[in-house]
Coordinates of C-alpha atoms in Angstrom, one line a residue:
Chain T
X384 CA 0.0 0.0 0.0
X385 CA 1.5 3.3 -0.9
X386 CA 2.3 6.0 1.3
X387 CA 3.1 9.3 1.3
X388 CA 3.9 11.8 4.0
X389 CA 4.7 15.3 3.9
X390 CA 6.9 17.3 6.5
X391 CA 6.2 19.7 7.7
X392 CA 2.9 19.7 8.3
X393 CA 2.8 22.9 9.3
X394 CA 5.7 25.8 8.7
X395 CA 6.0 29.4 10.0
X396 CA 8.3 31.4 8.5
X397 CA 9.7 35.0 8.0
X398 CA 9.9 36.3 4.8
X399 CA 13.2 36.4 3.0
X400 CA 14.4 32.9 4.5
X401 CA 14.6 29.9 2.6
X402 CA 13.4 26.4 3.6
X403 CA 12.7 23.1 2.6
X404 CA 9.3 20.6 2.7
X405 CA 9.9 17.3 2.3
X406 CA 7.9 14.6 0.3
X407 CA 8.2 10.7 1.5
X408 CA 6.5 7.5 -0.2
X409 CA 6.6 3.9 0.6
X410 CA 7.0 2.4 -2.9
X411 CA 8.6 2.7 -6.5
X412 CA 7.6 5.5 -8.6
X413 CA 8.8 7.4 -10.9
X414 CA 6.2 10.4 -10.9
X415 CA 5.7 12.8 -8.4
X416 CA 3.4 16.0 -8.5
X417 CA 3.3 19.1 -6.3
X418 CA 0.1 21.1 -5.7
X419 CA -1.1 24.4 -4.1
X420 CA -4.2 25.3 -2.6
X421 CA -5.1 28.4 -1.4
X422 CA -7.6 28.7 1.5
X423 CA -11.4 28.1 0.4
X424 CA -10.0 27.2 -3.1
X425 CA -9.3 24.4 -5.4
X426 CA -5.7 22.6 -5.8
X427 CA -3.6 24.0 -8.8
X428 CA -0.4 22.1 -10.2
X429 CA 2.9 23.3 -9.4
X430 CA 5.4 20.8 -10.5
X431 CA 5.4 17.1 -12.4
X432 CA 8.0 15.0 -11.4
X433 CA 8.6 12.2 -14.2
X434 CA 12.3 10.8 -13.5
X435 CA 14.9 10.3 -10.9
X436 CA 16.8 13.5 -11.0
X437 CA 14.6 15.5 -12.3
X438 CA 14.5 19.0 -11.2
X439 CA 11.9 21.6 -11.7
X440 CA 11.7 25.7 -11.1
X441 CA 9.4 28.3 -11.1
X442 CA 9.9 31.8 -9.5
X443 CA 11.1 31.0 -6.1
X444 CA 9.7 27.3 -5.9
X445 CA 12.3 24.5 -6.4
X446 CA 11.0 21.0 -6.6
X447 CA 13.5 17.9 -7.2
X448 CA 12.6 13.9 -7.1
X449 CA 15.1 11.2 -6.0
X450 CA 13.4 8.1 -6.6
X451 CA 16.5 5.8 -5.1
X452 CA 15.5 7.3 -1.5
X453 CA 12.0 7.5 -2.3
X454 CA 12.3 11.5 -1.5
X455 CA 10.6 14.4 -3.1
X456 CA 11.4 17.7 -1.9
X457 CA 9.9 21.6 -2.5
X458 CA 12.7 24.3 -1.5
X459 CA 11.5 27.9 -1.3
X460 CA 14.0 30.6 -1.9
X461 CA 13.9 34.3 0.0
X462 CA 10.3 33.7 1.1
X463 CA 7.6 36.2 0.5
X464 CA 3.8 36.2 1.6
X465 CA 2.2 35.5 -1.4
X466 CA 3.7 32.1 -0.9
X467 CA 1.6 31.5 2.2
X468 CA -0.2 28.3 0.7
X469 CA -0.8 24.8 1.7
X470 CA 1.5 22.1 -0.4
X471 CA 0.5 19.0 -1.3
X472 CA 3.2 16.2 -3.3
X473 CA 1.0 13.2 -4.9
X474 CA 2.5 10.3 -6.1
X475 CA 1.3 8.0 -8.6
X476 CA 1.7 3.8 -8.9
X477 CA 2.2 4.4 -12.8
X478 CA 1.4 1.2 -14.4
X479 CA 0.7 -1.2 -11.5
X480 CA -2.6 0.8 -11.3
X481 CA -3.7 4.2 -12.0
X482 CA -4.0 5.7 -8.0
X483 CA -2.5 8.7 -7.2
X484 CA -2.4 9.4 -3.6
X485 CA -1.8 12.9 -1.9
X486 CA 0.7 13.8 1.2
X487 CA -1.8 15.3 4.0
X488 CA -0.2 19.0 2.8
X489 CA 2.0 21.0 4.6
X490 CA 0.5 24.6 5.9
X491 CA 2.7 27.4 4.6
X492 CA 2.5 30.8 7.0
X493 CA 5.0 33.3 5.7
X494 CA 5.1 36.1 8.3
X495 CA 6.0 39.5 6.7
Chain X
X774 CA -11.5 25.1 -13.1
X775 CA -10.5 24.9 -16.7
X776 CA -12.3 22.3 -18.4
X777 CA -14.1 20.8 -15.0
X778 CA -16.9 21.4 -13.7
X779 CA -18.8 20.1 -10.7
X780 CA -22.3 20.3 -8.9
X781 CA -23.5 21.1 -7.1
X782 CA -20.9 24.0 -4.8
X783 CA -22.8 23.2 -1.6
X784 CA -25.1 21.0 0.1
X785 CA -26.4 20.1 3.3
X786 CA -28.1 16.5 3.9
X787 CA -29.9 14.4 6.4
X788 CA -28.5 11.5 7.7
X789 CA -29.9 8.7 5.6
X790 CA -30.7 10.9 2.6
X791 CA -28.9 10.5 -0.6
X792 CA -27.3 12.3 -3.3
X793 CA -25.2 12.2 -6.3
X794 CA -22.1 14.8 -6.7
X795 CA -21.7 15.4 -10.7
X796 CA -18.4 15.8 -12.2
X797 CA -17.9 16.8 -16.2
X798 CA -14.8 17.3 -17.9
X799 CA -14.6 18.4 -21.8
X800 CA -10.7 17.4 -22.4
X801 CA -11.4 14.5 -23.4
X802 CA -9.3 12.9 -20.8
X803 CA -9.6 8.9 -19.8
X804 CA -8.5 9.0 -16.4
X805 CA -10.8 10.9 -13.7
X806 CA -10.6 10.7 -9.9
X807 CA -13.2 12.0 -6.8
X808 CA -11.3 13.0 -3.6
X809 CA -12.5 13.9 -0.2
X810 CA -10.5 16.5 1.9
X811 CA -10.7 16.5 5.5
X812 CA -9.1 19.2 8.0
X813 CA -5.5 17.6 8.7
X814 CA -5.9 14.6 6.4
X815 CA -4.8 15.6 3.1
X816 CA -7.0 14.6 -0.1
X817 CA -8.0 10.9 0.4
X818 CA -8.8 9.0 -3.2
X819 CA -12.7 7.5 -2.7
X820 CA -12.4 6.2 -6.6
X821 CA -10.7 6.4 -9.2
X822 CA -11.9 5.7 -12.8
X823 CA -8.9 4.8 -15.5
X824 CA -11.3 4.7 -18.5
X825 CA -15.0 4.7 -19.5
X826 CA -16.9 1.9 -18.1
X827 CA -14.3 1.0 -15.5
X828 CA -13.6 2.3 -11.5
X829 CA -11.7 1.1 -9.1
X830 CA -11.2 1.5 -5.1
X831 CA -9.3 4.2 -3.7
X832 CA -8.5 4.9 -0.2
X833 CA -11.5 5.2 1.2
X834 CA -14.6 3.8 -1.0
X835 CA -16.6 2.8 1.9
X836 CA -20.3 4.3 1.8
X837 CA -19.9 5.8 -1.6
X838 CA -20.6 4.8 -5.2
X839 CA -19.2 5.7 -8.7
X840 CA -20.5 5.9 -12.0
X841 CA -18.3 6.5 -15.5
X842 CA -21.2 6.1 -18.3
X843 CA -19.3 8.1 -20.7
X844 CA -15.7 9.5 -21.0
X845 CA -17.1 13.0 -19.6
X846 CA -18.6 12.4 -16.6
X847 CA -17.7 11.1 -13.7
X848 CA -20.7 11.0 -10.9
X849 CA -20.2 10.1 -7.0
X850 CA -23.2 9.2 -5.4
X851 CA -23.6 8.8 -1.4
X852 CA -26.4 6.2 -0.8
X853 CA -27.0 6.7 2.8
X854 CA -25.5 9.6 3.7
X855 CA -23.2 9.9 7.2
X856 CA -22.3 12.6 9.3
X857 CA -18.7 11.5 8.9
X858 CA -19.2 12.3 4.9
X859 CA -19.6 15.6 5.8
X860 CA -16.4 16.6 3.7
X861 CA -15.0 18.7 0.9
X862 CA -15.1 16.7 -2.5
X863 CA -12.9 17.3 -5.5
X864 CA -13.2 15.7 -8.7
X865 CA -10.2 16.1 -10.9
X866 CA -9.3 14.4 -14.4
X867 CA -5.6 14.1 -15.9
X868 CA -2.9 11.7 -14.5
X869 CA -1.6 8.8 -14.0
X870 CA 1.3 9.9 -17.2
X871 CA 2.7 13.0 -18.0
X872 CA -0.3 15.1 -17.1
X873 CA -0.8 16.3 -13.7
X874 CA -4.5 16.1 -12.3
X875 CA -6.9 19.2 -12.9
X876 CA -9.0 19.9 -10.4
X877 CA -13.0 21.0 -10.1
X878 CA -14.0 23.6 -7.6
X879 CA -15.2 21.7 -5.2
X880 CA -18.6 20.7 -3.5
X881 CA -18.9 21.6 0.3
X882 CA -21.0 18.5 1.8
X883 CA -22.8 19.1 5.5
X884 CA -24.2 16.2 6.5
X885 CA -26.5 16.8 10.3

């Protein structure tokens, strides 16, 4: 059965710092995904993970997959509010069956 | 959310009544998925559906029922409804390859 868990689960931060959230699962995969969701709102993609290695950027989000440790991880660089968010990695069985099952999120609070 | 849409936004049941959550997507996509999200507990897969005419068990199915009649729609129907259904339900279509999963709005289920 897979697993995936997400630390943090909750963060706290001051803007301008950087930090790291890390992704876990339990079994082999090769595809990892990163969401956001604002408060009240829907999930949006961030990042889609498709091979060991592989390493993805957008603004001041980093994501990165190492499939050998089974380790996903979303870095934020110099932190600023509008980042405040709640994260979610998914991670998906690929062809033993078509499931894709979420992290419980991790609760961004970027404190200006 | 682009190309997904869901009814209805809200609703508030009796225990024991039913209902059936409506999900639609016009990317022609064969893969679609219905998720509950619970404070602290991440999205949780209820079913999945890889193609039309098939579905399959998620996380947790128990107390819910799936329909995929055509490739566009994708309905989730609570028979007897629960106060521990009361919930936030996502549909979403995309995934398990290159595409990430695209997410409806949302319907906000009280059960009392």
């Amino acid at each position: 059965e897979l697993k995936v868990e997400q630390n943090p689960l909750f963060l706290s931060m001051q803007e301008g710092k950087n930090y790291t959230i890390y992704c876990n699962y339990s079994t082999t995969s090769d595809r990892l995904y990163w969401y956001r969701q604002d408060p009240g709102k829907s999930l949006e993609s961030l990042f889609v993970l498709l091979s060991n290695g592989a390493v993805k950027q957008e603004g001041r989000l980093m994501a990165s997959l190492d499939t050998k440790a089974r380790l996903s991880t979303l870095h934020i660089t110099a932190a600023v509010h509008d980042l405040s968010a709640t994260y979610f990695c998914a991670v998906d069985l690929m062809n033993r069956d078509d499931k894709i099952i979420f992290g419980k999120g991790t609760r961004l609070h970027i404190l200006p | 959310n682009a190309g997904v849409t869901q009814t209805p936004k809200f609703q508030v049941l009796k225990t024991g009544q039913s209902m059936t959550l409506q999900c639609a997507q016009d990317m022609n996509h064969n893969s679609m998925y219905w998720y509950r999200q619970d404070p602290g507990m991440g999205l949780r897969l209820i079913y999945y559906s890889a193609s039309e005419g098939t579905t399959d068990k998620g996380e947790v199915p128990n107390g819910y029922n799936v329909s995929r009649l055509n490739k566009r729609e994708f309905s989730l129907r609570l028979e007897s409804a629960a106060p521990s259904q009361t919930s936030v339900y996502f549909c979403a279509y995309g995934g398990p390859d290159v595409s990430p999963l695209h997410f409806g709005n949302g319907t906000r289920l009280t059960v009392t």
